[in-house]
XYZ file of C-alpha atoms in Angstrom:
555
model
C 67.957 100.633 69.513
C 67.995 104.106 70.801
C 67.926 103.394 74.076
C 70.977 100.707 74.061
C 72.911 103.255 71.998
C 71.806 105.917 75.211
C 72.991 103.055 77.693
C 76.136 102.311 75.828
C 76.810 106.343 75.649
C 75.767 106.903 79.397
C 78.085 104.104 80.815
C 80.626 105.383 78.566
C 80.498 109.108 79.917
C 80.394 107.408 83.799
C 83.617 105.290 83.065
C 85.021 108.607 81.787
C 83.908 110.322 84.868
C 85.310 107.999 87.124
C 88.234 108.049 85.922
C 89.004 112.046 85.402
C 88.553 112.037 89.093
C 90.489 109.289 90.216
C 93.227 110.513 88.395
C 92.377 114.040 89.231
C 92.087 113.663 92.790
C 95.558 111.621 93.154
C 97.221 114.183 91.606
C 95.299 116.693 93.945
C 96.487 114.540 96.548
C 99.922 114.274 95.976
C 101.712 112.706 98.408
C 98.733 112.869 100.737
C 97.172 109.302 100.195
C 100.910 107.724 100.302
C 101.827 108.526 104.026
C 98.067 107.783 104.697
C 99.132 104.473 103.885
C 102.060 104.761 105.692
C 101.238 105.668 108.640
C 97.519 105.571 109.647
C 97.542 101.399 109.159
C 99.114 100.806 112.630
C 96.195 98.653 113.634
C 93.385 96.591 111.704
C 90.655 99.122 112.695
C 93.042 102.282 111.386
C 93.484 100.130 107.973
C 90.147 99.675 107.922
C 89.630 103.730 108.023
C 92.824 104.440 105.453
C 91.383 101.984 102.853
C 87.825 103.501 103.283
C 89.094 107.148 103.256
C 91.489 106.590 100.576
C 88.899 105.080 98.277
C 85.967 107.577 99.323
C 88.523 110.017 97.598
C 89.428 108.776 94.623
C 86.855 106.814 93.986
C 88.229 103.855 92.814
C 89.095 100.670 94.975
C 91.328 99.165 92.524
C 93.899 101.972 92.489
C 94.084 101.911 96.271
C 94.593 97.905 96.362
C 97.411 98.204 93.623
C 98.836 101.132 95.822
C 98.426 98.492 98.861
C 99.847 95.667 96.819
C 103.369 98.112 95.942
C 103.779 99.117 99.180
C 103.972 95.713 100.818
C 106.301 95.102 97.605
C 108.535 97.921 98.778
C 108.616 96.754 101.901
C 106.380 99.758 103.568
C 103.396 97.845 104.818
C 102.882 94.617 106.224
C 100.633 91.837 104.683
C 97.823 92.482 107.718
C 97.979 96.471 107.194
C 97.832 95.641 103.205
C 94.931 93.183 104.038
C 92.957 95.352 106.355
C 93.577 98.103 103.758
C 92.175 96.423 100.984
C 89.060 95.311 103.559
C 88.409 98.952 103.734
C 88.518 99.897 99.771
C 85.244 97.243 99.895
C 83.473 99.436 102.317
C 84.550 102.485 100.755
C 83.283 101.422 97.388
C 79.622 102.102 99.162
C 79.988 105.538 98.848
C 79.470 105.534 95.185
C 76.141 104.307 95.567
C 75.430 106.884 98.329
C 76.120 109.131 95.212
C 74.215 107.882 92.648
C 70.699 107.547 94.963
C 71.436 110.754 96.312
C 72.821 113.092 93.821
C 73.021 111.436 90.140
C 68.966 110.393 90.421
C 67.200 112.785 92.825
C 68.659 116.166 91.430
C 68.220 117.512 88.077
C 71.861 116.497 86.600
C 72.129 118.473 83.788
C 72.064 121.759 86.100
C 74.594 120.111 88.039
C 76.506 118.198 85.818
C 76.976 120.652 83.001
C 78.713 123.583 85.206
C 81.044 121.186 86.771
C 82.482 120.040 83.534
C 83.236 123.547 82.297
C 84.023 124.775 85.803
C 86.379 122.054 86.048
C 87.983 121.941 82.176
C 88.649 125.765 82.761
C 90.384 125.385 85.738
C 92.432 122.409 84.217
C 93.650 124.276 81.660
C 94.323 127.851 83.528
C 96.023 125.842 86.302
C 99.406 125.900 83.761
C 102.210 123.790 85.824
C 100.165 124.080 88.997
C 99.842 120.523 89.547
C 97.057 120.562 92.494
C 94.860 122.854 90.484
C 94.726 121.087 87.473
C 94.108 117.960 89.657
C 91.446 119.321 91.175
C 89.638 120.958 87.911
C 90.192 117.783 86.509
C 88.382 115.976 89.257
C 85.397 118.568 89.306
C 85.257 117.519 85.285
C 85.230 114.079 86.087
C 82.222 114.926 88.616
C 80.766 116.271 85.715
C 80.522 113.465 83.306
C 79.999 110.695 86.122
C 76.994 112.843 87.290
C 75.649 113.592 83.116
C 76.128 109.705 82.832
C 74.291 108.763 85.538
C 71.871 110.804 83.912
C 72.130 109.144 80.048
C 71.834 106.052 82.093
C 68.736 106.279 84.206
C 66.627 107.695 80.922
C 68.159 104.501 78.895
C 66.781 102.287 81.472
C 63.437 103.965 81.712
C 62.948 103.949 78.311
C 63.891 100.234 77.779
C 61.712 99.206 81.098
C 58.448 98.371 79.286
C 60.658 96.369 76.787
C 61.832 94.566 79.085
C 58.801 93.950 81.187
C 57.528 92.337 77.606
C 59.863 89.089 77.408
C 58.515 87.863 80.906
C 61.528 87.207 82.726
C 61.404 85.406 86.130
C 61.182 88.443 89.236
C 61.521 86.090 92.171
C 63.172 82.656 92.816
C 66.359 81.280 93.815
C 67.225 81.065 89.820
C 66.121 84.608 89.110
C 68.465 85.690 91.945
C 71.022 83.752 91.348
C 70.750 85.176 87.484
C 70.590 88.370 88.569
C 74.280 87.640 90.836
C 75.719 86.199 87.202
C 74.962 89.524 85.807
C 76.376 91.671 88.123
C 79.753 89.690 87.975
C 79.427 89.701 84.388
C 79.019 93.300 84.482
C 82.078 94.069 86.640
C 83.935 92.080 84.688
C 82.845 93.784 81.286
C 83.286 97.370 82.511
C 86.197 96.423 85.168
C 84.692 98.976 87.682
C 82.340 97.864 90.183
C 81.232 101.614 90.575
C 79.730 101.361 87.005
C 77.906 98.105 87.947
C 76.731 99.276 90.736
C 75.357 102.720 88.843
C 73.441 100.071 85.955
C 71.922 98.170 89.086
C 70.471 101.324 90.611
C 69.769 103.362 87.704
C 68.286 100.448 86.468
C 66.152 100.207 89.314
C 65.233 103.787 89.558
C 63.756 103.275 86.337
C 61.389 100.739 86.795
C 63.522 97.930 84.543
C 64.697 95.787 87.595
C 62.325 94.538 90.846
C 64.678 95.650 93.561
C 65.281 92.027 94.972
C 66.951 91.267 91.696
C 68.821 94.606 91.434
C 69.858 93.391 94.882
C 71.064 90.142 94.014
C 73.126 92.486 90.870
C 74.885 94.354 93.796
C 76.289 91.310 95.358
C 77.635 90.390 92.075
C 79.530 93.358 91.869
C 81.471 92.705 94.937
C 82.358 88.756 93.743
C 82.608 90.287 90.290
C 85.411 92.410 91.435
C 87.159 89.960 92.221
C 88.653 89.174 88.860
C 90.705 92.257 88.885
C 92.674 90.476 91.980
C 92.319 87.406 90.210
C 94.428 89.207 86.873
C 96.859 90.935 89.693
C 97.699 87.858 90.991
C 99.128 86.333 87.526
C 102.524 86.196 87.560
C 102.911 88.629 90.301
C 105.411 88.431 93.570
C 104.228 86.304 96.408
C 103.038 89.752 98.124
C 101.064 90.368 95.663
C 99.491 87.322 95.246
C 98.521 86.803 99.507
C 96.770 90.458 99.408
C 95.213 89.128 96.334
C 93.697 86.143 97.858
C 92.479 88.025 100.788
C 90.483 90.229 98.695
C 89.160 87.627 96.919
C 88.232 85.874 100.391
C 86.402 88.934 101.616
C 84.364 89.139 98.835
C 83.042 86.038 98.151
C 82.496 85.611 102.461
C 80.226 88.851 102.150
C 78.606 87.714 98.918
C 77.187 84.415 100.213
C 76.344 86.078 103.708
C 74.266 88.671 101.456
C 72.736 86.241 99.333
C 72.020 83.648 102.922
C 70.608 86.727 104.392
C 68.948 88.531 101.067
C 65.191 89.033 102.518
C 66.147 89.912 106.163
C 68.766 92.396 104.810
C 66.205 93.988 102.548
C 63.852 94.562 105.217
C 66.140 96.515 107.267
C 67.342 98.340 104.410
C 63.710 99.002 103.711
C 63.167 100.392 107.697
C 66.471 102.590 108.243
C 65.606 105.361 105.197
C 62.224 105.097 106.250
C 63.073 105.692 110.343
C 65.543 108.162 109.130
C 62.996 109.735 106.904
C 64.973 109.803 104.173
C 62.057 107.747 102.055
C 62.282 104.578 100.591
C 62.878 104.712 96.890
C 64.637 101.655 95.476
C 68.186 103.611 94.814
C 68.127 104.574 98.228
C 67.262 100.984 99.721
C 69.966 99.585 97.484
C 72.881 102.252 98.799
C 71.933 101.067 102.425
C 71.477 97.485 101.600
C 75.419 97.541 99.711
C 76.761 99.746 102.781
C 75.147 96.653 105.290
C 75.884 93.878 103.645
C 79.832 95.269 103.378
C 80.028 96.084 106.649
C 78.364 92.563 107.731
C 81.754 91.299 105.911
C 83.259 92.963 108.116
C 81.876 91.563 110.829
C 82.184 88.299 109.692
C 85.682 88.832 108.642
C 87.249 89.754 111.477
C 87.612 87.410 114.224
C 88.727 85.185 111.629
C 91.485 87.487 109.845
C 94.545 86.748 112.014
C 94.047 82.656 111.295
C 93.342 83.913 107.224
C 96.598 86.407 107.267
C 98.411 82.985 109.161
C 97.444 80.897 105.821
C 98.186 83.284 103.541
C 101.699 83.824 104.790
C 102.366 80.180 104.037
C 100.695 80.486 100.727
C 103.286 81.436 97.378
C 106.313 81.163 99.012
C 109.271 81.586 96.959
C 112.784 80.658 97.813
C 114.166 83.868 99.643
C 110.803 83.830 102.318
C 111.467 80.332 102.961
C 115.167 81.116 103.392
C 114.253 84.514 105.291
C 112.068 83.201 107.825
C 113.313 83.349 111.288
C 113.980 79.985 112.106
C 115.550 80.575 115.809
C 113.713 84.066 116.910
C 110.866 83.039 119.312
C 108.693 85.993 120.999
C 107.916 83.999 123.699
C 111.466 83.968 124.468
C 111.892 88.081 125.210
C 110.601 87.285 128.695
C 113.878 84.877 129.540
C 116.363 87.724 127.928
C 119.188 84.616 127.907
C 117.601 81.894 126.151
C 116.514 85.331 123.629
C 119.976 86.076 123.302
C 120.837 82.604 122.623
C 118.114 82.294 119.437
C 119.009 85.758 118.253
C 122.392 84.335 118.295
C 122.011 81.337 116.504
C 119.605 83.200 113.605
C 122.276 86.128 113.055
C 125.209 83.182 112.308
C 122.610 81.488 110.170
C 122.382 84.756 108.149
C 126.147 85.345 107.892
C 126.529 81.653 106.860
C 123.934 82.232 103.990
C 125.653 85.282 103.473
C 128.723 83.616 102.884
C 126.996 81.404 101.064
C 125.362 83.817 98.001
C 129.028 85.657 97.934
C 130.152 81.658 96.806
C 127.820 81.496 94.734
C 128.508 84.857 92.927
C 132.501 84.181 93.053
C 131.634 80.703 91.252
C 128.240 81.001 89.414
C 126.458 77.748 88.923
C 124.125 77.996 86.028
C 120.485 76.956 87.266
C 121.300 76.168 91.203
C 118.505 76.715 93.358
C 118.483 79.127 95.098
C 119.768 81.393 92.653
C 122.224 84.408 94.224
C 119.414 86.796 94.143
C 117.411 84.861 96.166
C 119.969 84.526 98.648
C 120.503 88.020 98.865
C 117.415 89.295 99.524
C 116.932 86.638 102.143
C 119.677 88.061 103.977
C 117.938 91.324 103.711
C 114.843 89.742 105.482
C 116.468 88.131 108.548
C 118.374 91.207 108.750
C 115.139 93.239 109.580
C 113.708 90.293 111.458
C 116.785 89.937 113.429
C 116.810 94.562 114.120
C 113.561 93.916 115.092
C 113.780 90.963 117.558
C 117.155 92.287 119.042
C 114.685 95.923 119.351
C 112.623 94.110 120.701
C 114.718 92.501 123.519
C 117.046 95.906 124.286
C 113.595 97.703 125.532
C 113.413 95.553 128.403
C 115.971 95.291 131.201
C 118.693 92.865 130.526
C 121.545 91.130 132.593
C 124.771 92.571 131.873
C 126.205 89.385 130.143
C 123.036 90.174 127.162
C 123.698 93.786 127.309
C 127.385 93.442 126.202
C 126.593 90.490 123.632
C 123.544 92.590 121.697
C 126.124 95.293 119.697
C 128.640 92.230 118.965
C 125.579 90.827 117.570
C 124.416 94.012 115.447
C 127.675 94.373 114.039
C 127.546 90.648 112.684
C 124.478 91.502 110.588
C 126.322 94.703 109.317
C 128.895 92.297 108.585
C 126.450 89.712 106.761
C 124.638 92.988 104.904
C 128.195 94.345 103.484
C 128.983 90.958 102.336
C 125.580 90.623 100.162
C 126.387 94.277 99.213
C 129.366 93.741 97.661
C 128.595 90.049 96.053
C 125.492 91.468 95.030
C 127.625 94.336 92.623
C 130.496 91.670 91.771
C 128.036 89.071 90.674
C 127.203 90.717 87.451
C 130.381 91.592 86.250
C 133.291 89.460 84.418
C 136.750 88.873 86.235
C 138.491 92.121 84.904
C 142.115 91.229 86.753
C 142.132 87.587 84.735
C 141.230 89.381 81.690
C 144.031 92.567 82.249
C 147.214 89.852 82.493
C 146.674 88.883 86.336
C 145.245 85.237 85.954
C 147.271 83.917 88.327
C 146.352 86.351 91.165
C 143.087 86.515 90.564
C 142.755 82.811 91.062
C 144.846 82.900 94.292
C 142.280 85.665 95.046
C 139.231 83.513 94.588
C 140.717 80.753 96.367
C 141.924 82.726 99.344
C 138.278 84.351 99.503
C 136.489 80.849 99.396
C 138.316 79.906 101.894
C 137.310 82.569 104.247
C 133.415 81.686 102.843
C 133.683 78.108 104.055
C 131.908 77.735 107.024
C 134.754 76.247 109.149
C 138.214 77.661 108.728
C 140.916 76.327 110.243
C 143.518 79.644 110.772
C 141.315 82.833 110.075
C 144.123 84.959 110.698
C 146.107 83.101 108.186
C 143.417 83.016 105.460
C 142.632 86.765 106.436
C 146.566 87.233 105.951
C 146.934 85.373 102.874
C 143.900 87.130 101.159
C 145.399 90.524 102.245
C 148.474 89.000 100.532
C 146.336 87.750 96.890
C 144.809 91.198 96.729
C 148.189 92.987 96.803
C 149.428 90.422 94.340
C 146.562 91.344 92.367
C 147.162 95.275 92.375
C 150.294 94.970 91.406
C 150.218 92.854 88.794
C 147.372 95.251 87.426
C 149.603 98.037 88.327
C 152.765 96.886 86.314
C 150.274 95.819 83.222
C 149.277 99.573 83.237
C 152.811 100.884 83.518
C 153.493 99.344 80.431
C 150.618 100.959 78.487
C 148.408 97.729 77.711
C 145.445 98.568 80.126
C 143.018 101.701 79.478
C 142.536 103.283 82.723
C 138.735 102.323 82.925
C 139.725 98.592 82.779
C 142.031 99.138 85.299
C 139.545 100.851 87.739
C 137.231 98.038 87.412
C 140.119 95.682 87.991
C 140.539 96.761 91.107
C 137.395 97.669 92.215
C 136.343 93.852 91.258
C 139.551 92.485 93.230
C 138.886 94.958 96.171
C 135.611 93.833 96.781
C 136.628 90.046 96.615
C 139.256 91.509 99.662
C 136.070 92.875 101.547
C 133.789 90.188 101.314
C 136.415 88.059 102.914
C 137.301 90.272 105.697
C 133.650 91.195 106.437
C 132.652 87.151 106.986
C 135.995 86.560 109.118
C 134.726 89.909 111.252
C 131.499 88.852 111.523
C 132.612 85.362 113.088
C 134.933 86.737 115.078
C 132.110 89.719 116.168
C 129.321 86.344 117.145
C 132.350 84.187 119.473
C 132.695 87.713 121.282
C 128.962 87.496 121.432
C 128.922 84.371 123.773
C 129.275 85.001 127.830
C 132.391 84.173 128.824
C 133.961 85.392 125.524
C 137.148 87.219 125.149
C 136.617 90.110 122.587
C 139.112 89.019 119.469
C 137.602 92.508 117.235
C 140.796 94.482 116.073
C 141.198 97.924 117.941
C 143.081 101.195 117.520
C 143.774 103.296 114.827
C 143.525 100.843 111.923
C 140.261 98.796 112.928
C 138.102 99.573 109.799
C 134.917 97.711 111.291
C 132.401 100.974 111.100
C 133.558 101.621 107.501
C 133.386 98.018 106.288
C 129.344 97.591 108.230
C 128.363 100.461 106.346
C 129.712 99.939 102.739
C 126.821 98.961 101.091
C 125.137 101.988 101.944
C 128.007 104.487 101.043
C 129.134 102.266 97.563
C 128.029 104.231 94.743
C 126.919 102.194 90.958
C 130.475 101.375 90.845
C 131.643 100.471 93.940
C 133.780 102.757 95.991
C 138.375 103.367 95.318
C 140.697 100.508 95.892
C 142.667 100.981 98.745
């Protein structure tokens, strides 16, 4: 009994040590790890390194793939840098068992241990508002207990060895192994840290409880075991979420049947390098190199095969706005033959002002459970619109024939066009028809109508429905105008009155623009875009990144 309670108590400490300095060192870090991520993942072999580093530091692979996970989320990584990324936190997971051979069993802990906890609680609490020095005292505290569990640990296990040796368990076999996997999934899964599995298989080892071939077959279950922190990830998570989730659930399981195909040979040569390196051959020590090969053999294996696994996962999950933001006409085989580019970027930038058009309708006149909702519209638009900057990128580095040169800003301004139109539906979507509700039914509906019109995707006269939704908005304001003269509208209705009918006025005039802006696009073209004083084209393409929560003033 006393030596489970020691186990129990040992893990516990380690679990606590792990985490003081995971926590510690990210807030050590600061904003250190995050543009690691964001800018040393340029290429598979530097996401490889970031994920590795990153988890070296703070010692715990999970954070790092949840960080990985957020950031292709937000948008700041790609679903190969995430990937490669979370390839690397696998790798890097190896250096806690570098640790625990190295320092946690062949030093004498408690001289080590017991100084860094104090060390490190005294400089966590002197370090005041200093956030980097309490960060790193509360790492050096973590280092502490992780080392004084390891500790608690390897005396459980040596004490419960002979105990164990008694009930005659099975040391060899394809069922003893394959036992011995079971447990170190069930392990991971129990403790959800693969660091603390691994430190039971080795410690366990070190003290004469486990043969090393089955402490062997434990480590490979804490890499498939680890998986089931992915698996929970993925539940009811974004698309994203769920690919880099699969991929890390791929990688594992590849490296965890190559280890257990290749168990004996990969022993051996875990055996040979301490002992060429003369660094001995004690069974913590075999089992640190044997974890650090068979991770990097995933590798290996891995990566002639990750662009066709990132291909698949792409299609995997897809929710309405990917399907709907996937380039449908933007071909990089193309770039070479700048026309026939020009033509596909064309024909994907009026796709996005159509669908554009089309989530403004569909906030204007909400239909309850139509698929796809307006969201989903919306941020559709905001995909193609950075697929479509980085295509038409794409084809301005390369020398062009005048007739493309002049057509690429007509098409840029058409997807500033499309963007202020999602803006502005996006912010009138939520909100009820103030003017209707103020005493200006009548315009408001000739509003709606007139900017309907202008979202259908052929209109007859766009200079007339432009004209006559100029006309419904100034119907509009001064209806709501003459209601407040007369006392009956607080001044906060009235400001969202108009702010509701102005944008209405904008989304119609930005989708009439943005037609106009693709003809002028096609060679031959005569340019029909207002000029002069009054041409309002730069403020309109960049409303939805000036409009504040509540819009910007009526005009």
């Amino acid at each position: 009994m006393s030596a489970l309670v020691a186990l129990l108590g040992g893990l516990g400490l380690f679990l606590l040590g792990t985490w003081l300095m995971t926590e510690g060192l990210k807030l050590a870090a600061g904003g250190a790890l995050r543009a690691i991520l964001e800018t040393w993942t340029r290429s598979p072999l530097r996401g490889l390194l970031a994920g590795f580093f990153i988890t070296a530091v703070v010692r715990s692979s999970s954070a790092v793939t949840v960080a990985a996970i957020g950031f292709v989320n937000a948008g700041l990584l790609s679903l190969t840098q995430a990937v490669w990324v979370v390839f690397g936190t696998n790798v890097g997971t190896t250096t806690t068992a570098w640790l625990v051979a190295f320092v946690g069993i062949r030093f004498d802990i408690a001289a080590l241990a017991l100084p860094l906890l104090g060390l490190g609680m005294l400089l966590r609490l002197a370090a005041g508002t200093r956030q980097r020095a309490a960060g790193i005292g509360q790492a050096l505290a973590g280092f502490g207990c992780f080392f004084l569990g390891i500790d608690i640990l390897q005396g459980g296990f040596a004490d419960l060895a002979p105990r164990i040796a008694e009930l005659g368990l099975p040391e060899s076999g394809p069922v003893a192994i394959l036992g011995f996997v079971g447990l170190g999934v069930l392990l991971t899964v129990a403790t959800q840290s693969s660091s603390a599995a691994i430190a039971i298989a080795l410690t366990a080892s070190a003290g004469g409880a486990v043969p090393l071939e089955m402490a062997a077959a434990a480590v490979i279950g804490t890499n498939i075991g680890t998986t089931s922190t992915a698996l929970l990830a993925a539940l009811g998570a974004t698309p994203p979420a769920r690919r880099v989730a699969t991929a890390h659930i791929a990688f594992n399981l590849l490296t965890g049947i190559a280890a257990l195909a290749l168990l004996p040979g990969l022993l051996a040569l875990s055996r040979w390098i301490p002992a060429a390196l003369g660094a001995g051959q004690d069974m913590p020590t075999v089992l640190a190199v044997f974890h650090t090969l068979f991770n990097l053999l995933g590798v290996l294996l891995i990566w002639p095969i990750a662009g066709w696994l990132i291909r698949w996962l792409s299609r995997l999950y897809t929710s309405p706005e990917e399907t709907l933001g996937r380039p449908q006409y933007l071909d990089a085989t193309l770039l070479s033959v700048p026309e026939l580019a020009a033509k596909g970027l064309e024909r994907e930038v009026a796709r996005m002002l159509e669908l554009a058009a089309a989530s403004a309708a569909a906030c204007i006149t909400p239909t309850p459970g139509a698929t796809p909702t307006p969201g989903e519209q919306i941020r559709a638009v905001t995909r193609l619109g950075q697929e479509v900057r980085g295509f038409l990128a794409q084809l301005n580095s390369q020398q062009l024939p005048d007739a493309v040169a002049a057509a690429l800003p007509h098409l840029l301004r058409a997807v500033q066009h499309a963007e202020t139109v999602t803006a502005l539906a996006e912010r009138l979507g939520g909100r009820q028809a103030e003017p209707a509700r103020l005493g200006a039914a009548a315009e408001w509906a000739e509003l709606r109508m007139q900017a309907l019109e202008a979202l259908t995707p052929v209109t007859a006269d766009e200079a007339a429905v432009a004209a006559q939704a100029e006309a419904a908005y100034q119907a509009v304001k001064n209806a709501l105008l003459a209601a407040a003269a007369r006392g009956r509208t607080p001044v906060a209705a009235l400001d969202a009155a108009l702010l509701q009918a102005q944008a209405m006025r904008r989304i119609a005039a930005a989708v009439l623009k943005g037609r106009r802006r693709l003809r002028a696009a096609r060679p031959g073209a005569v340019d029909e875009t207002p000029a002069g004083p009054h041409t309002t084209d730069a403020a309109e393409e960049a409303l939805h990144d000036r409009l504040p929560a509540g819009m910007s003033r009526p005009g």
